[in-house]
Amino acid sequence: MMAEPLVQLRGVERRYLAGGTSVAALQGVDLDVAEGELVALLGPSGSGKTTLMGVIGGLDRPDAGSVMVGGIDVAALRGDPLAVYRLRTIGFVFQSPGLVPLMSAAENVALPLQLMGRPPAGAETSAFKALVSVGLEARMRHRSFELSGGEQQRVALARAIVKEPRLLLADEPTGQLDSETSAAIVDLIRSFRGRTTIIVATHDEAIAAMADRAVKIEDGRLFTGSMVSAGK
Ligand SMILES: Nc1ncnc2c1ncn2[C@@H]1O[C@H](COP(=O)(O)OP(=O)(O)O)[C@@H](O)[C@H]1O
Ligand SMILES: [Mg+2]
């Protein structure tokens, strides 16, 4: 028997009401992602990528359909279990790094571990290792406002991966970076393969090419079936 997919979405619907009109941000979305896969979610601006990532990551809730991640019924979570899900199961990287400006790189990376109740010494060691894995050990003590945009995004990656999340969600992680810096971020995300399952949202076909598989989203509808498999 095939192993259960880590992520399983069925019939996911999400509508927004804005300015008197209703926008179907997600329509009948079915998606399976196997443990260990690196999937690119490819679609133009406004196609529903962020909405889909939010629904999977427990930042948003579908109006209909089911969202299962690692056997957890994500759409049904409320309160503490939802907070724990976001903190432990999911690593999130957004278009903007969202670091705490006055905290050092190491403090930013250790923060989620502290929220998880890890002892400070262990959190510091893990933060150091995560910063090594993104090549930033030399910037550990820099406060985040003293880092370049690309460096800040590497710290954000370290902060997402330090928790060893089952699922890493990266929403247009190179959206604010020049192409050379973007390539370095993409290489780093690839280097996390084998450590976690990854979904990367992007409008950039070149970025999608690094994935095991690309799924396309357009007007809230997902196309998986006959997709030309990206990259390798
Ligand atoms: N909070 C919101 N309120 C109203 N409409 C929204 C909201 N968030 C997203 N939308 C709409 O839903 C659609 C999908 O948005 P989004 O998921 O952000 O797309 P993408 O990330 O692919 O650019 C867009 O048409 C957008 O305008
Ligand atoms: Mg988006």
mmCIF file of N, CA and C in Angstrom, residues 169-231:
data_model
loop_
_atom_site.group_PDB
_atom_site.id
_atom_site.type_symbol
_atom_site.label_atom_id
_atom_site.label_comp_id
_atom_site.label_asym_id
_atom_site.label_seq_id
_atom_site.Cartn_x
_atom_site.Cartn_y
_atom_site.Cartn_z
ATOM 1 N N LEU A 169 6.711 25.831 4.187
ATOM 2 C CA LEU A 169 5.926 26.576 3.208
ATOM 3 C C LEU A 169 6.662 27.869 2.898
ATOM 4 N N ALA A 170 7.085 28.036 1.656
ATOM 5 C CA ALA A 170 7.813 29.243 1.259
ATOM 6 C C ALA A 170 6.973 29.977 0.216
ATOM 7 N N ASP A 171 6.478 31.152 0.598
ATOM 8 C CA ASP A 171 5.565 31.906 -0.263
ATOM 9 C C ASP A 171 6.331 33.020 -0.981
ATOM 10 N N GLU A 172 6.645 32.814 -2.240
ATOM 11 C CA GLU A 172 7.446 33.751 -3.044
ATOM 12 C C GLU A 172 8.665 34.245 -2.262
ATOM 13 N N PRO A 173 9.499 33.294 -1.818
ATOM 14 C CA PRO A 173 10.605 33.646 -0.931
ATOM 15 C C PRO A 173 11.673 34.511 -1.599
ATOM 16 N N THR A 174 11.646 34.603 -2.920
ATOM 17 C CA THR A 174 12.658 35.416 -3.601
ATOM 18 C C THR A 174 12.035 36.662 -4.220
ATOM 19 N N GLY A 175 10.788 36.923 -3.860
ATOM 20 C CA GLY A 175 10.034 37.998 -4.494
ATOM 21 C C GLY A 175 10.639 39.382 -4.355
ATOM 22 N N GLN A 176 11.452 39.582 -3.317
ATOM 23 C CA GLN A 176 12.011 40.923 -3.112
ATOM 24 C C GLN A 176 13.509 40.974 -3.411
ATOM 25 N N LEU A 177 14.025 39.915 -4.041
ATOM 26 C CA LEU A 177 15.476 39.823 -4.207
ATOM 27 C C LEU A 177 15.875 39.911 -5.670
ATOM 28 N N ASP A 178 17.110 40.360 -5.926
ATOM 29 C CA ASP A 178 17.624 40.349 -7.296
ATOM 30 C C ASP A 178 17.901 38.903 -7.709
ATOM 31 N N SER A 179 18.150 38.703 -9.006
ATOM 32 C CA SER A 179 18.168 37.327 -9.506
ATOM 33 C C SER A 179 19.324 36.501 -8.943
ATOM 34 N N GLU A 180 20.477 37.152 -8.725
ATOM 35 C CA GLU A 180 21.627 36.408 -8.192
ATOM 36 C C GLU A 180 21.361 35.950 -6.752
ATOM 37 N N THR A 181 20.818 36.861 -5.953
ATOM 38 C CA THR A 181 20.499 36.527 -4.567
ATOM 39 C C THR A 181 19.392 35.480 -4.522
ATOM 40 N N SER A 182 18.442 35.609 -5.445
ATOM 41 C CA SER A 182 17.349 34.633 -5.530
ATOM 42 C C SER A 182 17.887 33.233 -5.765
ATOM 43 N N ALA A 183 18.862 33.132 -6.653
ATOM 44 C CA ALA A 183 19.420 31.816 -6.976
ATOM 45 C C ALA A 183 20.016 31.171 -5.728
ATOM 46 N N ALA A 184 20.658 31.982 -4.888
ATOM 47 C CA ALA A 184 21.258 31.443 -3.656
ATOM 48 C C ALA A 184 20.172 30.936 -2.707
ATOM 49 N N ILE A 185 19.060 31.679 -2.630
ATOM 50 C CA ILE A 185 17.954 31.260 -1.758
ATOM 51 C C ILE A 185 17.344 29.951 -2.274
ATOM 52 N N VAL A 186 17.188 29.876 -3.581
ATOM 53 C CA VAL A 186 16.625 28.669 -4.180
ATOM 54 C C VAL A 186 17.534 27.465 -3.918
ATOM 55 N N ASP A 187 18.839 27.668 -4.040
ATOM 56 C CA ASP A 187 19.790 26.586 -3.747
ATOM 57 C C ASP A 187 19.654 26.127 -2.298
ATOM 58 N N LEU A 188 19.472 27.085 -1.401
ATOM 59 C CA LEU A 188 19.330 26.732 0.016
ATOM 60 C C LEU A 188 18.060 25.922 0.247
ATOM 61 N N ILE A 189 16.973 26.355 -0.377
ATOM 62 C CA ILE A 189 15.716 25.623 -0.206
ATOM 63 C C ILE A 189 15.894 24.193 -0.706
ATOM 64 N N ARG A 190 16.552 24.074 -1.843
ATOM 65 C CA ARG A 190 16.834 22.722 -2.362
ATOM 66 C C ARG A 190 17.664 21.909 -1.392
ATOM 67 N N SER A 191 18.587 22.590 -0.706
ATOM 68 C CA SER A 191 19.475 21.859 0.214
ATOM 69 C C SER A 191 18.694 21.305 1.412
ATOM 70 N N PHE A 192 17.479 21.798 1.630
ATOM 71 C CA PHE A 192 16.656 21.293 2.737
ATOM 72 C C PHE A 192 15.914 20.017 2.360
ATOM 73 N N ARG A 193 15.976 19.637 1.088
ATOM 74 C CA ARG A 193 15.330 18.386 0.681
ATOM 75 C C ARG A 193 15.940 17.245 1.468
ATOM 76 N N GLY A 194 15.100 16.331 1.903
ATOM 77 C CA GLY A 194 15.587 15.228 2.723
ATOM 78 C C GLY A 194 15.412 15.542 4.206
ATOM 79 N N ARG A 195 15.370 16.841 4.549
ATOM 80 C CA ARG A 195 15.134 17.218 5.951
ATOM 81 C C ARG A 195 13.654 17.451 6.200
ATOM 82 N N THR A 196 12.940 17.872 5.164
ATOM 83 C CA THR A 196 11.537 18.219 5.344
ATOM 84 C C THR A 196 10.817 18.181 3.990
ATOM 85 N N THR A 197 9.515 18.239 4.038
ATOM 86 C CA THR A 197 8.689 18.359 2.836
ATOM 87 C C THR A 197 8.531 19.850 2.566
ATOM 88 N N ILE A 198 8.546 20.213 1.287
ATOM 89 C CA ILE A 198 8.589 21.650 0.962
ATOM 90 C C ILE A 198 7.567 22.008 -0.122
ATOM 91 N N ILE A 199 6.834 23.088 0.099
ATOM 92 C CA ILE A 199 6.010 23.675 -0.957
ATOM 93 C C ILE A 199 6.485 25.112 -1.149
ATOM 94 N N VAL A 200 6.859 25.438 -2.380
ATOM 95 C CA VAL A 200 7.320 26.792 -2.703
ATOM 96 C C VAL A 200 6.347 27.426 -3.674
ATOM 97 N N ALA A 201 5.752 28.539 -3.292
ATOM 98 C CA ALA A 201 4.886 29.283 -4.199
ATOM 99 C C ALA A 201 5.728 30.285 -4.971
ATOM 100 N N THR A 202 5.508 30.361 -6.261
ATOM 101 C CA THR A 202 6.283 31.287 -7.084
ATOM 102 C C THR A 202 5.535 31.586 -8.383
ATOM 103 N N HIS A 203 5.861 32.741 -8.993
ATOM 104 C CA HIS A 203 5.345 32.989 -10.339
ATOM 105 C C HIS A 203 6.451 32.766 -11.357
ATOM 106 N N ASP A 204 7.603 32.360 -10.866
ATOM 107 C CA ASP A 204 8.809 32.280 -11.686
ATOM 108 C C ASP A 204 9.081 30.831 -12.116
ATOM 109 N N GLU A 205 8.955 30.602 -13.423
ATOM 110 C CA GLU A 205 9.149 29.243 -13.952
ATOM 111 C C GLU A 205 10.545 28.712 -13.631
ATOM 112 N N ALA A 206 11.532 29.620 -13.599
ATOM 113 C CA ALA A 206 12.909 29.188 -13.328
ATOM 114 C C ALA A 206 13.018 28.625 -11.913
ATOM 115 N N ILE A 207 12.295 29.231 -10.988
ATOM 116 C CA ILE A 207 12.319 28.733 -9.607
ATOM 117 C C ILE A 207 11.566 27.403 -9.524
ATOM 118 N N ALA A 208 10.457 27.335 -10.253
ATOM 119 C CA ALA A 208 9.681 26.090 -10.245
ATOM 120 C C ALA A 208 10.512 24.928 -10.784
ATOM 121 N N ALA A 209 11.482 25.247 -11.635
ATOM 122 C CA ALA A 209 12.286 24.204 -12.268
ATOM 123 C C ALA A 209 13.154 23.438 -11.277
ATOM 124 N N MET A 210 13.350 23.965 -10.073
ATOM 125 C CA MET A 210 14.181 23.255 -9.097
ATOM 126 C C MET A 210 13.386 22.225 -8.305
ATOM 127 N N ALA A 211 12.077 22.206 -8.515
ATOM 128 C CA ALA A 211 11.224 21.326 -7.711
ATOM 129 C C ALA A 211 11.177 19.912 -8.286
ATOM 130 N N ASP A 212 10.718 18.961 -7.463
ATOM 131 C CA ASP A 212 10.475 17.604 -7.959
ATOM 132 C C ASP A 212 9.286 17.622 -8.905
ATOM 133 N N ARG A 213 8.356 18.533 -8.630
ATOM 134 C CA ARG A 213 7.085 18.544 -9.327
ATOM 135 C C ARG A 213 6.529 19.953 -9.230
ATOM 136 N N ALA A 214 5.890 20.383 -10.309
ATOM 137 C CA ALA A 214 5.226 21.684 -10.251
ATOM 138 C C ALA A 214 3.733 21.489 -10.431
ATOM 139 N N VAL A 215 2.950 22.207 -9.641
ATOM 140 C CA VAL A 215 1.503 22.237 -9.856
ATOM 141 C C VAL A 215 1.154 23.679 -10.192
ATOM 142 N N LYS A 216 0.200 23.839 -11.112
ATOM 143 C CA LYS A 216 -0.149 25.192 -11.540
ATOM 144 C C LYS A 216 -1.474 25.610 -10.963
ATOM 145 N N ILE A 217 -1.543 26.869 -10.562
ATOM 146 C CA ILE A 217 -2.796 27.410 -10.077
ATOM 147 C C ILE A 217 -3.160 28.628 -10.926
ATOM 148 N N GLU A 218 -4.429 28.693 -11.277
ATOM 149 C CA GLU A 218 -4.929 29.807 -12.081
ATOM 150 C C GLU A 218 -6.347 30.093 -11.644
ATOM 151 N N ASP A 219 -6.632 31.333 -11.303
ATOM 152 C CA ASP A 219 -7.968 31.721 -10.838
ATOM 153 C C ASP A 219 -8.495 30.756 -9.769
ATOM 154 N N GLY A 220 -7.623 30.350 -8.874
ATOM 155 C CA GLY A 220 -8.046 29.518 -7.756
ATOM 156 C C GLY A 220 -8.249 28.054 -8.079
ATOM 157 N N ARG A 221 -7.932 27.665 -9.312
ATOM 158 C CA ARG A 221 -8.064 26.253 -9.688
ATOM 159 C C ARG A 221 -6.676 25.657 -9.868
ATOM 160 N N LEU A 222 -6.514 24.453 -9.327
ATOM 161 C CA LEU A 222 -5.212 23.804 -9.367
ATOM 162 C C LEU A 222 -5.171 22.781 -10.490
ATOM 163 N N PHE A 223 -4.053 22.779 -11.216
ATOM 164 C CA PHE A 223 -3.862 21.798 -12.282
ATOM 165 C C PHE A 223 -2.671 20.932 -11.925
ATOM 166 N N THR A 224 -2.934 19.665 -11.715
ATOM 167 C CA THR A 224 -1.836 18.782 -11.319
ATOM 168 C C THR A 224 -1.578 17.716 -12.376
ATOM 169 N N GLY A 225 -2.638 17.036 -12.785
ATOM 170 C CA GLY A 225 -2.570 15.845 -13.620
ATOM 171 C C GLY A 225 -1.452 15.792 -14.639
ATOM 172 N N SER A 226 -1.649 16.401 -15.782
ATOM 173 C CA SER A 226 -0.726 16.203 -16.906
ATOM 174 C C SER A 226 0.373 17.256 -16.940
ATOM 175 N N MET A 227 0.631 17.856 -15.785
ATOM 176 C CA MET A 227 1.695 18.872 -15.740
ATOM 177 C C MET A 227 2.996 18.321 -16.283
ATOM 178 N N VAL A 228 3.642 19.130 -17.089
ATOM 179 C CA VAL A 228 5.004 18.807 -17.473
ATOM 180 C C VAL A 228 5.823 18.918 -16.188
ATOM 181 N N SER A 229 6.447 17.820 -15.817
ATOM 182 C CA SER A 229 7.211 17.847 -14.562
ATOM 183 C C SER A 229 8.391 18.797 -14.713
ATOM 184 N N ALA A 230 8.515 19.663 -13.719
ATOM 185 C CA ALA A 230 9.562 20.680 -13.801
ATOM 186 C C ALA A 230 10.920 20.079 -13.487
ATOM 187 N N GLY A 231 11.935 20.697 -14.022
ATOM 188 C CA GLY A 231 13.309 20.381 -13.619
ATOM 189 C C GLY A 231 13.694 18.954 -13.883
#
